[in-house]
Coordinates of C-alpha atoms and ligand atoms in Angstrom, one line a residue:
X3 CA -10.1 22.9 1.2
X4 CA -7.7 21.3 -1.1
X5 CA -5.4 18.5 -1.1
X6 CA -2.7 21.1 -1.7
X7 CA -3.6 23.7 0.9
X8 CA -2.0 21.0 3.2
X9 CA 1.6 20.8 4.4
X10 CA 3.8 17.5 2.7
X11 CA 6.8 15.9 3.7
X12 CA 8.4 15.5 0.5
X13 CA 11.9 14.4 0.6
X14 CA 14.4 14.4 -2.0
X15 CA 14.8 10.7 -1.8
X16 CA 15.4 9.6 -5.6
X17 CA 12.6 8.3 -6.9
X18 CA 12.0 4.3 -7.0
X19 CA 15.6 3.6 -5.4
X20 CA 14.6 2.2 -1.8
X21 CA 16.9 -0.3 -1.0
X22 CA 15.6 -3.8 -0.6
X23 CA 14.9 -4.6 3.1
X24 CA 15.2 -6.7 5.6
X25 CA 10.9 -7.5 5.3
X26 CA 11.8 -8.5 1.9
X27 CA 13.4 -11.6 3.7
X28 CA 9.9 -11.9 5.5
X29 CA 8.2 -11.6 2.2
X30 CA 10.6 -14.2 0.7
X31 CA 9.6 -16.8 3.9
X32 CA 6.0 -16.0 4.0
X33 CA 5.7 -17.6 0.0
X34 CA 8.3 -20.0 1.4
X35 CA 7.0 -21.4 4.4
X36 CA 3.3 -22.1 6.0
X37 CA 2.2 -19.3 7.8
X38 CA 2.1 -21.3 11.4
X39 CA 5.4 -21.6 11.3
X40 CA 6.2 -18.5 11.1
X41 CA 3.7 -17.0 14.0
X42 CA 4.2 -17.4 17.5
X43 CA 7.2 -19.9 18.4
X44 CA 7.3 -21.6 15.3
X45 CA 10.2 -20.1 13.3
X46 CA 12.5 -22.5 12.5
X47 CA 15.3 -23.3 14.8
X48 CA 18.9 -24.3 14.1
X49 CA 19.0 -27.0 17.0
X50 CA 16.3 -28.3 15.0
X51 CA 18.1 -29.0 12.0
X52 CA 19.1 -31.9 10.6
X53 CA 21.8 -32.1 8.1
X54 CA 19.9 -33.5 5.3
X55 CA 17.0 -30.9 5.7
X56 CA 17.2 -27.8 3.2
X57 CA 18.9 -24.3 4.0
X58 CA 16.6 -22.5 7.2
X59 CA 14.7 -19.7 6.3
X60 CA 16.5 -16.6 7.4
X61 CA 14.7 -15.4 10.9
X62 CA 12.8 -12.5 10.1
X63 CA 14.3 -9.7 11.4
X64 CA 12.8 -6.0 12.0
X65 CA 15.7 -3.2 12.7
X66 CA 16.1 -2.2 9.1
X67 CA 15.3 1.7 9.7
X68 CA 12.2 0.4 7.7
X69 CA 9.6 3.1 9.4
X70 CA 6.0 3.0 10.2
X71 CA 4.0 4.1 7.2
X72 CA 3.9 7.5 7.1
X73 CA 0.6 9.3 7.6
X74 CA -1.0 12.0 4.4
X75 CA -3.6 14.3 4.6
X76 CA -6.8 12.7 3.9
X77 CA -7.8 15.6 1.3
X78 CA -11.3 16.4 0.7
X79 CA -12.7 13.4 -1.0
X80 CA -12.9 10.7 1.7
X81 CA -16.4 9.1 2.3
X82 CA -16.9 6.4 4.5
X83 CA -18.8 3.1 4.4
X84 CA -17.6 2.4 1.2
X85 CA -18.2 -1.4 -0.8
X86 CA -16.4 -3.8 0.4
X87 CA -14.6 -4.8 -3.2
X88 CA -11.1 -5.7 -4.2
X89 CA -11.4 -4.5 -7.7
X90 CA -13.4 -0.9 -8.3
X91 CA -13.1 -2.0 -11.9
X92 CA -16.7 -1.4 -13.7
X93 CA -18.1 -2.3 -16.8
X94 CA -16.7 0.6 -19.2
X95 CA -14.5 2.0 -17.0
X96 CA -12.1 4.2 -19.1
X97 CA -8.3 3.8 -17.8
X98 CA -4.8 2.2 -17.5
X99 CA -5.8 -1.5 -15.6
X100 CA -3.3 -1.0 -12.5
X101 CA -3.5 -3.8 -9.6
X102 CA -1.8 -2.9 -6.2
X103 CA -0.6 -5.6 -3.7
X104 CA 1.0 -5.9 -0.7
X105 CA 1.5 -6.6 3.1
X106 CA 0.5 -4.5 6.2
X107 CA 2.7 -5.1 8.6
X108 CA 2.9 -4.5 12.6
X109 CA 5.6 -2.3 14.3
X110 CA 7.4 -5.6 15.2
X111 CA 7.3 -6.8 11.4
X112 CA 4.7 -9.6 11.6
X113 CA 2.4 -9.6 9.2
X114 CA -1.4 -8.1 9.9
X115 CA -4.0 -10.7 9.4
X116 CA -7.6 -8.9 8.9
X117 CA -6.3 -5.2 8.4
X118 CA -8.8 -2.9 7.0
X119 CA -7.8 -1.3 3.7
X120 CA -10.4 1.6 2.5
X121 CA -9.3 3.1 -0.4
X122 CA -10.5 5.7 -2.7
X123 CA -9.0 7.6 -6.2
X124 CA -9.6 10.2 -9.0
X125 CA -10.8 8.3 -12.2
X126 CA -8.8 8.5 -15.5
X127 CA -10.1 12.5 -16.0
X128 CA -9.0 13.4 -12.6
X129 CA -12.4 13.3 -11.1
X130 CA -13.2 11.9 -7.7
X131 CA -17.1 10.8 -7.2
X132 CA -18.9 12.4 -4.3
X133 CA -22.2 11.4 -5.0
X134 CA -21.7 7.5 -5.3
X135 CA -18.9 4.9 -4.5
X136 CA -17.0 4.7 -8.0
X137 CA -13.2 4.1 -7.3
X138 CA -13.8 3.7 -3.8
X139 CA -13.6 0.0 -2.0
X140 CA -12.3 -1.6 1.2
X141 CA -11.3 -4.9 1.7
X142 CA -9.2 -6.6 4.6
X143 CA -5.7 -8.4 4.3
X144 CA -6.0 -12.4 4.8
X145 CA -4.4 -14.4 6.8
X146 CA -0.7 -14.1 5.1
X147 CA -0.8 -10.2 5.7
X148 CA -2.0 -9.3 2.2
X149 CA -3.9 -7.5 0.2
X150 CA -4.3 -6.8 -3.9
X151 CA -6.7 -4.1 -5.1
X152 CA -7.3 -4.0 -8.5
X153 CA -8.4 -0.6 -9.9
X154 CA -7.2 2.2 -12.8
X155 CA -4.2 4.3 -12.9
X156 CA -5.7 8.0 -11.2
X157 CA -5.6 10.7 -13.4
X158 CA -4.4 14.2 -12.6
X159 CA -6.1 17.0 -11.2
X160 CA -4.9 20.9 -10.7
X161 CA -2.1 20.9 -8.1
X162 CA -1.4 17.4 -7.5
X163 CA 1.2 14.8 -8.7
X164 CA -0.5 10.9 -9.4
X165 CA -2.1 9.3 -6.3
X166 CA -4.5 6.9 -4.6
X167 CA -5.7 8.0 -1.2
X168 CA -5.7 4.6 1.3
X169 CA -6.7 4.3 5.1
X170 CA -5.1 1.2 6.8
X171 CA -6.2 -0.1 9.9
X172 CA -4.6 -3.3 12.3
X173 CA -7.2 -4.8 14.2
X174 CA -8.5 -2.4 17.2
X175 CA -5.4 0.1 16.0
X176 CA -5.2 3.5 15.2
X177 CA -6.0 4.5 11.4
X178 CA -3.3 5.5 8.9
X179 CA -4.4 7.8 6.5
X180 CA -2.3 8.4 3.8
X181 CA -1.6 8.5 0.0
X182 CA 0.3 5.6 -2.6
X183 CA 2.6 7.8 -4.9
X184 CA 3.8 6.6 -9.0
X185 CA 7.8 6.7 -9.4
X186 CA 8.9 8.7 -12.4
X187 CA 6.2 11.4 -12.1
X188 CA 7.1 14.6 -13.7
X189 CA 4.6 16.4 -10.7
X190 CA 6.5 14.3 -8.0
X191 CA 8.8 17.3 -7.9
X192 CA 6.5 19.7 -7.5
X193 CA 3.7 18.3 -5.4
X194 CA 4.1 19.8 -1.7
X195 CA 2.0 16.6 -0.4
X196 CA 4.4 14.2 -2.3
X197 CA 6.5 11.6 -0.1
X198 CA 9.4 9.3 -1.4
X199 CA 8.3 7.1 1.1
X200 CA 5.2 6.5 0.1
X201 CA 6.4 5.3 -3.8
X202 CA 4.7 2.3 -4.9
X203 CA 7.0 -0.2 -7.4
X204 CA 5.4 -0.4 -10.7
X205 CA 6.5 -2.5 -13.6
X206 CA 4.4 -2.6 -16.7
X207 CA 2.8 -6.1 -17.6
X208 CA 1.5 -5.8 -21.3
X209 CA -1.0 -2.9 -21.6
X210 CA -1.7 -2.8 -17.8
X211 CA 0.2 -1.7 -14.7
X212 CA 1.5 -3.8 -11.5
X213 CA 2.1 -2.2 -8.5
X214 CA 3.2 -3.6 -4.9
X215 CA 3.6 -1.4 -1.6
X216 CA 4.2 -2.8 2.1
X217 CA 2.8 -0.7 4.7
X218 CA 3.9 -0.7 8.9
X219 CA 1.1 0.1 10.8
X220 CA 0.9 0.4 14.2
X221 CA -1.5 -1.9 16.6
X222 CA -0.8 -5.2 14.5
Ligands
FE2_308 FE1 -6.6 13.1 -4.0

């Protein structure tokens, strides 16, 4: 069985044009402000204000249409108990140097403190490897919510448009598996698996590429 003998959900979104949400507020407050005040009963208040205090961080707010993650087939290359790593990089690894970071998220937009993130990835020929662990890692988001993995840019294999395969997982929730898509793709169009949704933002830094994706899980 192959990645592409399953359905997608491919919209025709265009590509790397999602309008900036209402978590990038959250985002913006998270770098802003301590976490503790932003858990539990601690966001700021305006009765609280004084006049000579700085402008309140905008109250995070989570109706934006922004929906949970949604879920990809896992394909055929998934193996568990892989390292626990941030970086798959290894000594004389061939490939583009690509870092991915983030947030997970829960359902009511706080951020997920310890959420599992396994994921896994064709090298720079398009191979996956099923006999070891290359290109394959988990790690778990800190206490902000985040994560960064630092890896290669995936090559391309027969049928399939540029992707790294990720599972996500709030503590004692349900796992998401799905798939982290490049914008500007010339497969993105043709790939039945391929999601809009699931586009990572990439900007190139010098010879290497930074990407940043959010994902809404349930259970967090
Ligand atoms: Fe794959």
């Amino acid at each position: 069985m192959t990645d592409d003998e399953h359905t997608g959900t491919g919209t025709p979104e265009p590509v790397g044009q999602r309008p900036v949400s209402r978590k990038t507020l959250l985002k913006a407050a998270l770098i802003a402000v301590p976490m503790p005040a932003l858990l539990g009963s601690g966001v700021a208040l305006a009765r609280d204000h004084r006049p000579s205090d700085p402008p309140l961080t905008p109250t995070p707010y989570c109706d934006d249409g922004d929906d949970p993650t949604p879920p990809q087939t896992e394909g055929p290359y998934f193996k568990p108990h892989s390292p626990e790593r941030a970086s798959l990089l290894e000594p004389g690894m061939r490939g583009t140097r690509l870092t991915v970071s983030g947030y997970v998220f829960g359902p009511t937009c706080r951020p997920v403190a310890h959420a599992l993130l396994d994921f896994w990835q064709a090298d720079t020929a398009g191979a996956y490897d099923n006999t070891g662990f290359r290109l394959r890692g988990h790690q778990y988001t800190d206490v902000r919510g985040a994560f960064a993995l630092t890896t290669i840019v995936p090559g391309l294999y027969p049928s399939r448009t540029r992707h790294i395969h990720v599972k996500v997982q709030a503590p004692g929730g349900p796992i998401l598996t799905t798939q982290l898509y490049f914008p500007g793709e010339p497969r993105n169009n043709t790939d039945p698996i391929f999601n809009a949704a699931l586009l990572m933002n990439v900007r190139q830094a010098g010879p290497a590429k930074q990407a940043t994706f959010d994902f809404v899980v349930a259970g967090g």
